[in-house]
Amino acid sequence: MLSNSLIELDRAHWVHPVASYRGHEKAGVRVLRSAKGATVTDATGRQLIDGFAGLWCVNAGYGHDSIVEAAANQMRELPYATGYFGLGSEPAIRLAAALAERAPGDLDHVYFTLGGSDAIDSTVRFIRYYQQARGKPQKDQFISIEQGYHGSSTVGAGLTALPVFHAGFGVPYDWQHKIPSHYTYRNPAGSEPAAVIAASLAALRAKVDALGGPERVAAFYCEPIQGSGGVLVPPPGWIKAMRDLCRELDILFVADEVITGFGRTGPLFACEDEGIIPDLMTTAKGLTAGYVPMGAVLMSSNVYNVIADGAGAATIGHGYTYSAHPVSAAVGLEVLRLYEAGLLDNGRKAGRRLMEGLRSLADHPLVGEVRGRGMLAAVELVIDKARKTPLPAASLPAQRIFDRAWNNGLIIRAFGNGVLGFAPPLCCTEAEIDAIVERTRATLDETLADPDVRAAMA
């Protein structure tokens, strides 16, 4: 059983990420005790299906003994090795080679980080160095997309385009710019793919022109599917069109695959869905399935060679103490083996069942749209389907829906605007996928019965 002393220790000392500090103190912590497969157990003994894979990251599922053994064996043999001074470890070298072999095109060079946020920060530093090395230091403006998420580090939070990550922090910086999201459900251009693509291309061209032309713009960042903005899925052809325009304008294209990578949308990397090759690609989360921290930046041969040739014999001053940590690398190698030994295939099957099941909720009075790809999905709730009116903020949809799902034995992401996010582990069985759908339906029915929701609908 969970002791009150543990709750009080949490209140007194642990500053939780992306939380209302006073709100958390009042509510108290929910302590998770154990997990196996797609099921987690809290300290009271309640079992829940983890429909969000931790934080989009436990792609392989919980409790793989082979992953634990890979970490333990590496800890016994070599628990730490720096990448400084020309040193390294076998797991890091082998993981870099394995990622390069499987990544799109010529993304043959891998820089390891601790997670997604510092992977994004690393791309900014590499891109600035790249533009300096090629004699174009004036290319110093960066563009990302509204409702996009690129971490919450000081630099990354400015590329992120969600207000909560900006308020009170003095970001974005004046060199960080945004264009509107493709968000097809609420796009002013309409929902037709051609119209959405045309609008995004026009917006990027206009933003580049407003910044002084291509000679001023260094890079464009996008997620193949926008995750924390509400699982916003672009229409087919969108990412390829944006990548082609960046190539035309001599702007580096950065694909942020921190969420979408490692089977989340079906293939190992979501960029494979349309056959694009970014100039740089960030990964994390599924890289180690959340078992230990690790991220990576994959860079094209062109970017790497320009930086390397520009530096010559000089040291390139960017590094982290725990970059390419041998334990994390050993875990990454074993997780990659598990993906290819059947988890990717199971994830594709489970993803088809998940999307089919969630689409069966489309006739629910509160469901405005169901969207997703593979094991990454969302259900957007509205109180008026014709007008696409969101749930009233006064009804606290995020907290109520999360609490109700929890009480129904399901963990999901409940966004503040009434969007429900799903990202289950790839190991889910058919029965677990069906349970996710049915527990979601029960949660929606309970929300529909709320007096304030009923009043807003009337």
Short mmCIF file of C-alpha atoms in Angstrom, two decimals:
data_model
loop_
_atom_site.label_atom_id
_atom_site.label_comp_id
_atom_site.label_asym_id
_atom_site.label_seq_id
_atom_site.Cartn_x
_atom_site.Cartn_y
_atom_site.Cartn_z
CA MET A 1 0.00 0.00 0.00
CA LEU A 2 1.03 3.60 -0.62
CA SER A 3 2.07 5.32 2.59
CA ASN A 4 1.02 8.87 3.34
CA SER A 5 4.65 9.66 4.11
CA LEU A 6 5.59 8.97 0.48
CA ILE A 7 2.89 11.36 -0.74
CA GLU A 8 4.12 14.01 1.68
CA LEU A 9 7.75 13.53 0.63
CA ASP A 10 6.68 14.04 -2.99
CA ARG A 11 4.73 17.19 -2.09
CA ALA A 12 7.66 18.59 -0.17
CA HIS A 13 10.53 17.84 -2.53
CA TRP A 14 9.87 16.58 -6.07
CA VAL A 15 9.34 19.32 -8.66
CA HIS A 16 7.34 17.51 -11.36
CA PRO A 17 7.76 18.34 -15.06
CA VAL A 18 5.09 20.33 -16.91
CA ALA A 19 2.82 20.54 -13.87
CA SER A 20 0.88 23.07 -11.83
CA TYR A 21 3.06 23.02 -8.72
CA ARG A 22 0.25 24.11 -6.38
CA GLY A 23 -2.23 21.91 -8.17
CA HIS A 24 0.04 18.90 -7.78
CA GLU A 25 0.60 19.63 -4.10
CA LYS A 26 -3.17 19.65 -3.60
CA ALA A 27 -3.92 16.51 -5.61
CA GLY A 28 -0.95 14.42 -4.48
CA VAL A 29 1.10 11.96 -6.48
CA ARG A 30 -0.07 8.74 -8.13
CA VAL A 31 2.79 6.31 -7.61
CA LEU A 32 3.41 3.56 -10.16
CA ARG A 33 4.87 0.42 -8.59
CA SER A 34 5.43 -2.14 -11.35
CA ALA A 35 4.72 -2.92 -15.00
CA LYS A 36 4.67 -5.82 -17.44
CA GLY A 37 3.86 -5.78 -21.14
CA ALA A 38 1.30 -3.02 -21.67
CA THR A 39 0.00 -3.06 -18.08
CA VAL A 40 1.16 -0.89 -15.18
CA THR A 41 0.25 -1.35 -11.52
CA ASP A 42 0.04 1.54 -9.10
CA ALA A 43 0.93 1.53 -5.42
CA THR A 44 -2.68 0.72 -4.44
CA GLY A 45 -2.69 -2.38 -6.64
CA ARG A 46 -4.82 -0.88 -9.42
CA GLN A 47 -3.90 -2.29 -12.85
CA LEU A 48 -4.12 -0.09 -15.92
CA ILE A 49 -3.43 -0.49 -19.61
CA ASP A 50 -0.80 2.09 -20.49
CA GLY A 51 -2.35 3.56 -23.62
CA PHE A 52 0.40 6.16 -23.83
CA ALA A 53 3.55 4.01 -23.38
CA GLY A 54 4.81 6.14 -20.52
CA LEU A 55 5.45 9.39 -22.37
CA TRP A 56 5.23 8.06 -25.96
CA CYS A 57 8.40 6.09 -25.22
CA VAL A 58 7.96 2.53 -23.88
CA ASN A 59 7.45 1.28 -27.42
CA ALA A 60 8.66 -2.24 -26.64
CA GLY A 61 6.47 -2.61 -23.56
CA TYR A 62 7.53 -3.19 -19.97
CA GLY A 63 9.43 -6.03 -18.38
CA HIS A 64 11.68 -7.43 -21.12
CA ASP A 65 14.26 -9.45 -19.22
CA SER A 66 16.66 -9.34 -22.18
CA ILE A 67 16.80 -5.53 -21.96
CA VAL A 68 17.45 -5.70 -18.22
CA GLU A 69 20.21 -8.25 -18.80
CA ALA A 70 21.81 -6.12 -21.52
CA ALA A 71 21.98 -3.18 -19.11
CA ALA A 72 23.20 -5.28 -16.17
CA ASN A 73 25.90 -7.02 -18.19
CA GLN A 74 27.17 -3.71 -19.53
CA MET A 75 27.20 -2.21 -16.03
CA ARG A 76 29.31 -5.10 -14.79
CA GLU A 77 31.74 -4.93 -17.69
CA LEU A 78 32.03 -1.19 -18.40
CA PRO A 79 29.51 1.08 -16.64
CA TYR A 80 30.80 4.29 -18.18
CA ALA A 81 33.00 5.38 -21.06
CA THR A 82 33.42 8.91 -22.30
CA GLY A 83 33.38 9.79 -25.97
CA TYR A 84 35.87 12.61 -25.31
CA PHE A 85 39.62 12.28 -26.01
CA GLY A 86 38.97 9.89 -28.90
CA LEU A 87 37.67 7.21 -26.54
CA GLY A 88 34.56 5.06 -26.95
CA SER A 89 32.84 1.78 -26.18
CA GLU A 90 31.77 -1.14 -28.34
CA PRO A 91 28.00 -0.74 -27.70
CA ALA A 92 28.07 2.92 -28.76
CA ILE A 93 30.03 2.17 -31.92
CA ARG A 94 27.75 -0.72 -32.86
CA LEU A 95 24.57 1.26 -32.14
CA ALA A 96 25.75 4.20 -34.27
CA ALA A 97 26.46 1.81 -37.13
CA ALA A 98 23.12 0.04 -36.71
CA LEU A 99 21.18 3.32 -36.77
CA ALA A 100 23.09 4.58 -39.80
CA GLU A 101 22.40 1.33 -41.64
CA ARG A 102 18.65 1.59 -41.01
CA ALA A 103 18.13 5.34 -41.35
CA PRO A 104 16.86 6.89 -44.59
CA GLY A 105 19.37 7.73 -47.32
CA ASP A 106 22.74 9.09 -46.28
CA LEU A 107 21.98 9.81 -42.63
CA ASP A 108 25.21 8.00 -41.87
CA HIS A 109 26.56 10.03 -38.95
CA VAL A 110 25.17 9.75 -35.42
CA TYR A 111 25.63 12.09 -32.46
CA PHE A 112 24.27 10.68 -29.19
CA THR A 113 22.43 12.78 -26.62
CA LEU A 114 20.52 12.12 -23.38
CA GLY A 115 17.08 12.61 -24.91
CA GLY A 116 14.99 14.55 -27.38
CA SER A 117 15.34 18.07 -26.00
CA ASP A 118 19.14 18.10 -26.10
CA ALA A 119 19.03 16.39 -29.50
CA ILE A 120 17.12 19.44 -30.78
CA ASP A 121 19.59 21.80 -29.10
CA SER A 122 22.42 19.88 -30.75
CA THR A 123 20.87 20.34 -34.20
CA VAL A 124 20.76 24.11 -33.68
CA ARG A 125 24.45 24.16 -32.83
CA PHE A 126 25.38 21.88 -35.73
CA ILE A 127 23.29 23.93 -38.18
CA ARG A 128 24.86 27.21 -37.10
CA TYR A 129 28.33 25.65 -37.43
CA TYR A 130 27.39 24.23 -40.86
CA GLN A 131 26.24 27.61 -42.19
CA GLN A 132 29.34 29.33 -40.82
CA ALA A 133 31.60 26.65 -42.34
CA ARG A 134 30.08 27.10 -45.78
CA GLY A 135 30.58 30.85 -45.62
CA LYS A 136 26.93 31.78 -45.05
CA PRO A 137 26.78 33.05 -41.46
CA GLN A 138 23.84 35.29 -42.40
CA LYS A 139 21.67 32.16 -42.68
CA ASP A 140 20.75 32.33 -39.01
CA GLN A 141 16.93 32.25 -38.91
CA PHE A 142 15.01 29.11 -37.93
CA ILE A 143 11.42 28.19 -38.80
CA SER A 144 9.13 25.63 -37.15
CA ILE A 145 5.38 24.99 -37.10
CA GLU A 146 2.60 26.22 -34.83
CA GLN A 147 1.44 23.52 -32.42
CA GLY A 148 4.74 21.72 -32.93
CA TYR A 149 6.85 20.38 -30.08
CA HIS A 150 10.65 20.29 -30.12
CA GLY A 151 11.50 19.91 -26.46
CA SER A 152 11.48 22.15 -23.42
CA SER A 153 15.14 23.11 -23.16
CA THR A 154 15.91 26.81 -23.38
CA VAL A 155 16.53 26.75 -27.14
CA GLY A 156 14.17 23.93 -28.04
CA ALA A 157 11.26 25.52 -26.17
CA GLY A 158 11.50 28.45 -28.57
CA LEU A 159 11.16 26.14 -31.57
CA THR A 160 8.27 24.48 -29.77
CA ALA A 161 5.05 26.37 -30.53
CA LEU A 162 2.82 25.62 -27.55
CA PRO A 163 2.04 28.60 -25.29
CA VAL A 164 2.61 26.83 -21.98
CA PHE A 165 6.28 26.29 -22.90
CA HIS A 166 6.73 30.00 -23.65
CA ALA A 167 4.82 31.77 -20.87
CA GLY A 168 7.18 33.25 -18.30
CA PHE A 169 10.34 31.93 -19.97
CA GLY A 170 11.26 34.70 -22.42
CA VAL A 171 11.02 32.52 -25.53
CA PRO A 172 10.84 32.23 -28.47
CA TYR A 173 13.93 34.16 -29.43
CA ASP A 174 13.84 36.68 -32.25
CA TRP A 175 15.49 34.19 -34.65
CA GLN A 176 12.81 31.56 -34.08
CA HIS A 177 9.74 31.81 -36.32
CA LYS A 178 6.56 29.82 -36.99
CA ILE A 179 4.20 29.02 -39.83
CA PRO A 180 0.65 27.65 -39.34
CA SER A 181 0.11 23.94 -38.79
CA HIS A 182 -1.38 21.67 -41.43
CA TYR A 183 -4.07 20.72 -38.81
CA THR A 184 -6.56 19.46 -41.37
CA TYR A 185 -9.55 19.35 -38.99
CA ARG A 186 -9.29 23.09 -38.36
CA ASN A 187 -7.33 24.41 -41.34
CA PRO A 188 -8.72 27.67 -42.83
CA ALA A 189 -7.85 26.27 -46.28
CA GLY A 190 -10.17 23.31 -45.69
CA SER A 191 -9.43 19.62 -45.25
CA GLU A 192 -8.62 18.62 -48.84
CA PRO A 193 -5.00 17.42 -49.02
CA ALA A 194 -4.09 19.54 -52.05
CA ALA A 195 -5.44 22.69 -50.42
CA VAL A 196 -3.65 22.01 -47.12
CA ILE A 197 -0.35 21.31 -48.88
CA ALA A 198 -0.67 24.43 -51.03
CA ALA A 199 -1.41 26.56 -47.97
CA SER A 200 1.62 25.22 -46.08
CA LEU A 201 3.95 25.72 -49.05
CA ALA A 202 2.67 29.28 -49.48
CA ALA A 203 3.10 29.96 -45.76
CA LEU A 204 6.70 28.74 -45.79
CA ARG A 205 7.55 30.79 -48.89
CA ALA A 206 5.94 33.87 -47.37
CA LYS A 207 7.80 33.44 -44.08
CA VAL A 208 11.13 32.99 -45.88
CA ASP A 209 10.47 36.13 -47.93
CA ALA A 210 9.51 38.09 -44.81
CA LEU A 211 12.80 37.11 -43.18
CA GLY A 212 14.85 38.46 -46.10
CA GLY A 213 14.81 35.49 -48.47
CA PRO A 214 16.48 32.05 -48.53
CA GLU A 215 19.87 33.61 -47.90
CA ARG A 216 18.75 34.37 -44.32
CA VAL A 217 17.02 31.09 -43.36
CA ALA A 218 19.10 28.26 -41.94
CA ALA A 219 16.63 25.47 -41.26
CA PHE A 220 13.03 24.27 -41.10
CA TYR A 221 11.85 21.88 -38.39
CA CYS A 222 8.85 19.56 -38.51
CA GLU A 223 7.48 16.42 -36.93
CA PRO A 224 6.16 13.80 -39.37
CA ILE A 225 3.09 13.84 -37.09
CA GLN A 226 2.75 16.68 -34.59
CA GLY A 227 2.61 14.92 -31.22
CA SER A 228 2.13 17.22 -28.25
CA GLY A 229 0.09 19.64 -30.35
CA GLY A 230 -2.68 17.02 -30.43
CA VAL A 231 -1.45 14.21 -32.73
CA LEU A 232 -1.95 16.27 -35.88
CA VAL A 233 -1.51 14.09 -38.96
CA PRO A 234 -0.55 15.86 -42.21
CA PRO A 235 -2.24 14.81 -45.45
CA PRO A 236 -0.38 12.38 -47.73
CA GLY A 237 2.28 14.20 -49.72
CA TRP A 238 2.61 17.09 -47.25
CA ILE A 239 6.01 16.24 -45.76
CA LYS A 240 7.50 15.43 -49.17
CA ALA A 241 6.29 18.74 -50.58
CA MET A 242 7.77 20.67 -47.64
CA ARG A 243 11.05 18.78 -47.91
CA ASP A 244 11.25 19.48 -51.66
CA LEU A 245 10.64 23.20 -51.10
CA CYS A 246 13.39 23.35 -48.47
CA ARG A 247 15.81 21.74 -50.91
CA GLU A 248 14.81 24.27 -53.59
CA LEU A 249 15.40 27.17 -51.18
CA ASP A 250 18.70 25.79 -49.75
CA ILE A 251 17.16 25.44 -46.27
CA LEU A 252 18.13 22.48 -44.11
CA PHE A 253 15.20 20.17 -43.38
CA VAL A 254 15.12 18.73 -39.84
CA ALA A 255 12.74 15.83 -39.15
CA ASP A 256 11.94 15.53 -35.46
CA GLU A 257 11.26 11.81 -35.01
CA VAL A 258 11.58 11.80 -31.23
CA ILE A 259 7.95 10.60 -30.96
CA THR A 260 7.38 8.99 -34.35
CA GLY A 261 10.58 6.95 -34.55
CA PHE A 262 11.00 3.24 -33.81
CA GLY A 263 7.75 1.76 -35.01
CA ARG A 264 5.32 4.27 -33.61
CA THR A 265 3.66 4.89 -37.00
CA GLY A 266 4.50 1.51 -38.54
CA PRO A 267 7.99 1.59 -40.10
CA LEU A 268 11.14 2.09 -38.06
CA PHE A 269 11.10 5.79 -39.00
CA ALA A 270 8.04 7.75 -40.11
CA CYS A 271 10.05 9.45 -42.87
CA GLU A 272 9.93 6.09 -44.65
CA ASP A 273 6.18 6.54 -45.18
CA GLU A 274 6.87 9.03 -47.98
CA GLY A 275 10.45 8.14 -48.78
CA ILE A 276 11.95 11.47 -47.72
CA ILE A 277 15.54 11.95 -46.60
CA PRO A 278 15.98 14.85 -44.15
CA ASP A 279 19.27 16.68 -43.69
CA LEU A 280 19.13 15.96 -39.96
CA MET A 281 16.84 13.73 -37.93
CA THR A 282 16.34 13.65 -34.17
CA THR A 283 15.35 10.52 -32.23
CA ALA A 284 14.95 9.50 -28.59
CA LYS A 285 12.06 7.84 -26.66
CA GLY A 286 11.68 4.56 -28.61
CA LEU A 287 15.45 4.40 -29.17
CA THR A 288 15.78 2.69 -25.77
CA ALA A 289 12.01 2.14 -25.27
CA GLY A 290 12.25 4.41 -22.24
CA TYR A 291 14.30 1.91 -20.20
CA VAL A 292 17.24 4.33 -19.92
CA PRO A 293 17.80 7.90 -21.20
CA MET A 294 19.23 8.34 -24.69
CA GLY A 295 18.67 10.38 -27.84
CA ALA A 296 20.46 10.82 -31.12
CA VAL A 297 20.96 13.25 -33.98
CA LEU A 298 21.44 11.61 -37.35
CA MET A 299 23.07 13.89 -39.90
CA SER A 300 23.55 13.53 -43.62
CA SER A 301 26.97 13.04 -45.12
CA ASN A 302 26.78 16.52 -46.64
CA VAL A 303 26.14 18.23 -43.28
CA TYR A 304 28.80 16.15 -41.54
CA ASN A 305 31.45 16.75 -44.20
CA VAL A 306 30.86 20.51 -44.37
CA ILE A 307 31.26 20.74 -40.59
CA ALA A 308 34.29 18.45 -40.54
CA ASP A 309 36.03 20.19 -43.44
CA GLY A 310 35.19 23.61 -42.05
CA ALA A 311 36.80 22.76 -38.72
CA GLY A 312 39.88 21.13 -40.21
CA ALA A 313 42.15 20.21 -37.33
CA ALA A 314 40.22 22.38 -34.85
CA THR A 315 38.07 20.89 -32.10
CA ILE A 316 34.30 21.22 -32.58
CA GLY A 317 33.15 22.41 -29.18
CA HIS A 318 29.95 20.52 -28.55
CA GLY A 319 29.66 17.60 -26.16
CA TYR A 320 27.86 15.99 -23.22
CA THR A 321 29.32 13.96 -20.35
CA TYR A 322 26.82 11.15 -20.90
CA SER A 323 26.76 11.19 -24.70
CA ALA A 324 26.89 7.60 -26.04
CA HIS A 325 26.68 6.14 -22.54
CA PRO A 326 27.62 2.46 -22.92
CA VAL A 327 24.70 1.19 -20.81
CA SER A 328 22.18 3.17 -22.83
CA ALA A 329 23.82 2.01 -26.05
CA ALA A 330 23.67 -1.62 -24.95
CA VAL A 331 19.98 -1.19 -24.18
CA GLY A 332 19.44 0.51 -27.54
CA LEU A 333 21.00 -2.43 -29.38
CA GLU A 334 18.79 -4.95 -27.58
CA VAL A 335 15.65 -2.86 -28.10
CA LEU A 336 16.46 -2.61 -31.81
CA ARG A 337 16.84 -6.39 -31.92
CA LEU A 338 13.43 -6.83 -30.30
CA TYR A 339 11.80 -4.45 -32.77
CA GLU A 340 13.11 -6.46 -35.68
CA ALA A 341 12.39 -9.81 -34.03
CA GLY A 342 8.65 -9.18 -34.16
CA LEU A 343 7.64 -6.04 -32.28
CA LEU A 344 7.46 -3.88 -35.41
CA ASP A 345 5.23 -6.43 -37.10
CA ASN A 346 3.00 -6.71 -34.04
CA GLY A 347 2.84 -2.92 -33.80
CA ARG A 348 1.63 -2.66 -37.39
CA LYS A 349 -1.15 -5.19 -36.74
CA ALA A 350 -2.08 -3.61 -33.43
CA GLY A 351 -2.03 -0.16 -35.03
CA ARG A 352 -4.53 -1.21 -37.67
CA ARG A 353 -6.81 -2.61 -34.96
CA LEU A 354 -6.40 0.52 -32.83
CA MET A 355 -7.36 2.85 -35.68
CA GLU A 356 -10.32 0.66 -36.63
CA GLY A 357 -11.49 0.58 -33.02
CA LEU A 358 -11.15 4.30 -32.44
CA ARG A 359 -12.96 5.05 -35.70
CA SER A 360 -15.88 3.05 -34.32
CA LEU A 361 -16.26 5.89 -31.79
CA ALA A 362 -16.87 8.45 -34.54
CA ASP A 363 -20.64 8.37 -34.05
CA HIS A 364 -20.34 9.26 -30.35
CA PRO A 365 -21.97 12.68 -29.67
CA LEU A 366 -18.69 14.10 -28.36
CA VAL A 367 -16.33 12.87 -31.10
CA GLY A 368 -15.42 15.42 -33.75
CA GLU A 369 -12.52 13.61 -35.39
CA VAL A 370 -10.50 10.41 -35.09
CA ARG A 371 -7.03 10.61 -36.61
CA GLY A 372 -3.73 8.78 -36.47
CA ARG A 373 -1.27 6.43 -38.09
CA GLY A 374 -0.19 3.12 -36.64
CA MET A 375 0.12 3.20 -32.86
CA LEU A 376 -0.16 6.99 -32.70
CA ALA A 377 -3.70 8.34 -32.62
CA ALA A 378 -6.06 10.99 -31.29
CA VAL A 379 -9.75 11.52 -30.72
CA GLU A 380 -10.78 15.17 -30.77
CA LEU A 381 -13.85 15.96 -28.69
CA VAL A 382 -16.39 18.68 -29.49
CA ILE A 383 -19.79 19.73 -28.20
CA ASP A 384 -21.04 20.68 -31.69
CA LYS A 385 -19.88 18.54 -34.61
CA ALA A 386 -21.06 20.97 -37.30
CA ARG A 387 -19.28 23.96 -35.76
CA LYS A 388 -16.38 21.91 -34.34
CA THR A 389 -16.85 23.66 -30.99
CA PRO A 390 -14.31 22.42 -28.40
CA LEU A 391 -15.32 21.30 -24.93
CA PRO A 392 -15.66 24.33 -22.64
CA ALA A 393 -12.44 25.08 -20.79
CA ALA A 394 -14.47 25.56 -17.62
CA SER A 395 -15.29 21.85 -17.67
CA LEU A 396 -11.56 21.09 -17.18
CA PRO A 397 -11.61 18.40 -19.90
CA ALA A 398 -7.97 17.36 -19.53
CA GLN A 399 -8.12 16.64 -15.80
CA ARG A 400 -11.61 15.13 -15.77
CA ILE A 401 -10.96 12.85 -18.74
CA PHE A 402 -7.58 11.70 -17.46
CA ASP A 403 -9.09 10.93 -14.04
CA ARG A 404 -12.03 9.07 -15.57
CA ALA A 405 -9.82 7.03 -17.88
CA TRP A 406 -7.60 6.19 -14.90
CA ASN A 407 -10.62 5.04 -12.90
CA ASN A 408 -11.63 2.91 -15.90
CA GLY A 409 -8.19 1.24 -15.93
CA LEU A 410 -6.64 3.20 -18.80
CA ILE A 411 -3.82 5.74 -19.11
CA ILE A 412 -4.13 8.15 -22.03
CA ARG A 413 -2.95 11.67 -22.79
CA ALA A 414 -5.74 14.17 -22.19
CA PHE A 415 -4.80 17.47 -23.80
CA GLY A 416 -6.22 20.72 -22.46
CA ASN A 417 -8.39 21.33 -25.54
CA GLY A 418 -10.28 18.05 -25.20
CA VAL A 419 -8.09 15.93 -27.48
CA LEU A 420 -7.33 12.41 -26.30
CA GLY A 421 -3.92 11.04 -27.30
CA PHE A 422 -3.03 7.36 -27.72
CA ALA A 423 0.41 5.78 -28.12
CA PRO A 424 0.27 2.23 -26.73
CA PRO A 425 3.26 -0.12 -26.58
CA LEU A 426 3.87 -2.07 -29.78
CA CYS A 427 3.53 -5.34 -27.83
CA CYS A 428 -0.23 -4.87 -27.26
CA THR A 429 -2.44 -7.90 -27.82
CA GLU A 430 -5.75 -7.73 -29.67
CA ALA A 431 -7.56 -7.96 -26.33
CA GLU A 432 -5.57 -5.01 -24.94
CA ILE A 433 -6.32 -2.87 -28.01
CA ASP A 434 -10.01 -3.71 -27.70
CA ALA A 435 -9.92 -2.82 -24.00
CA ILE A 436 -8.32 0.56 -24.80
CA VAL A 437 -11.22 1.31 -27.16
CA GLU A 438 -13.95 0.13 -24.78
CA ARG A 439 -12.50 1.98 -21.79
CA THR A 440 -12.26 5.09 -23.94
CA ARG A 441 -15.93 4.70 -24.87
CA ALA A 442 -16.86 4.40 -21.19
CA THR A 443 -14.85 7.53 -20.41
CA LEU A 444 -16.63 9.45 -23.18
CA ASP A 445 -20.04 8.31 -21.94
CA GLU A 446 -19.23 9.53 -18.43
CA THR A 447 -18.05 12.87 -19.82
CA LEU A 448 -21.21 13.21 -21.91
CA ALA A 449 -23.23 12.88 -18.68
CA ASP A 450 -21.50 15.89 -17.08
CA PRO A 451 -24.13 18.58 -16.39
CA ASP A 452 -21.88 21.39 -17.66
CA VAL A 453 -21.06 19.48 -20.85
CA ARG A 454 -24.77 18.75 -21.41
CA ALA A 455 -25.59 22.40 -20.81
CA ALA A 456 -22.92 23.55 -23.28
CA MET A 457 -24.24 21.13 -25.90
CA ALA A 458 -27.79 22.44 -25.42
#
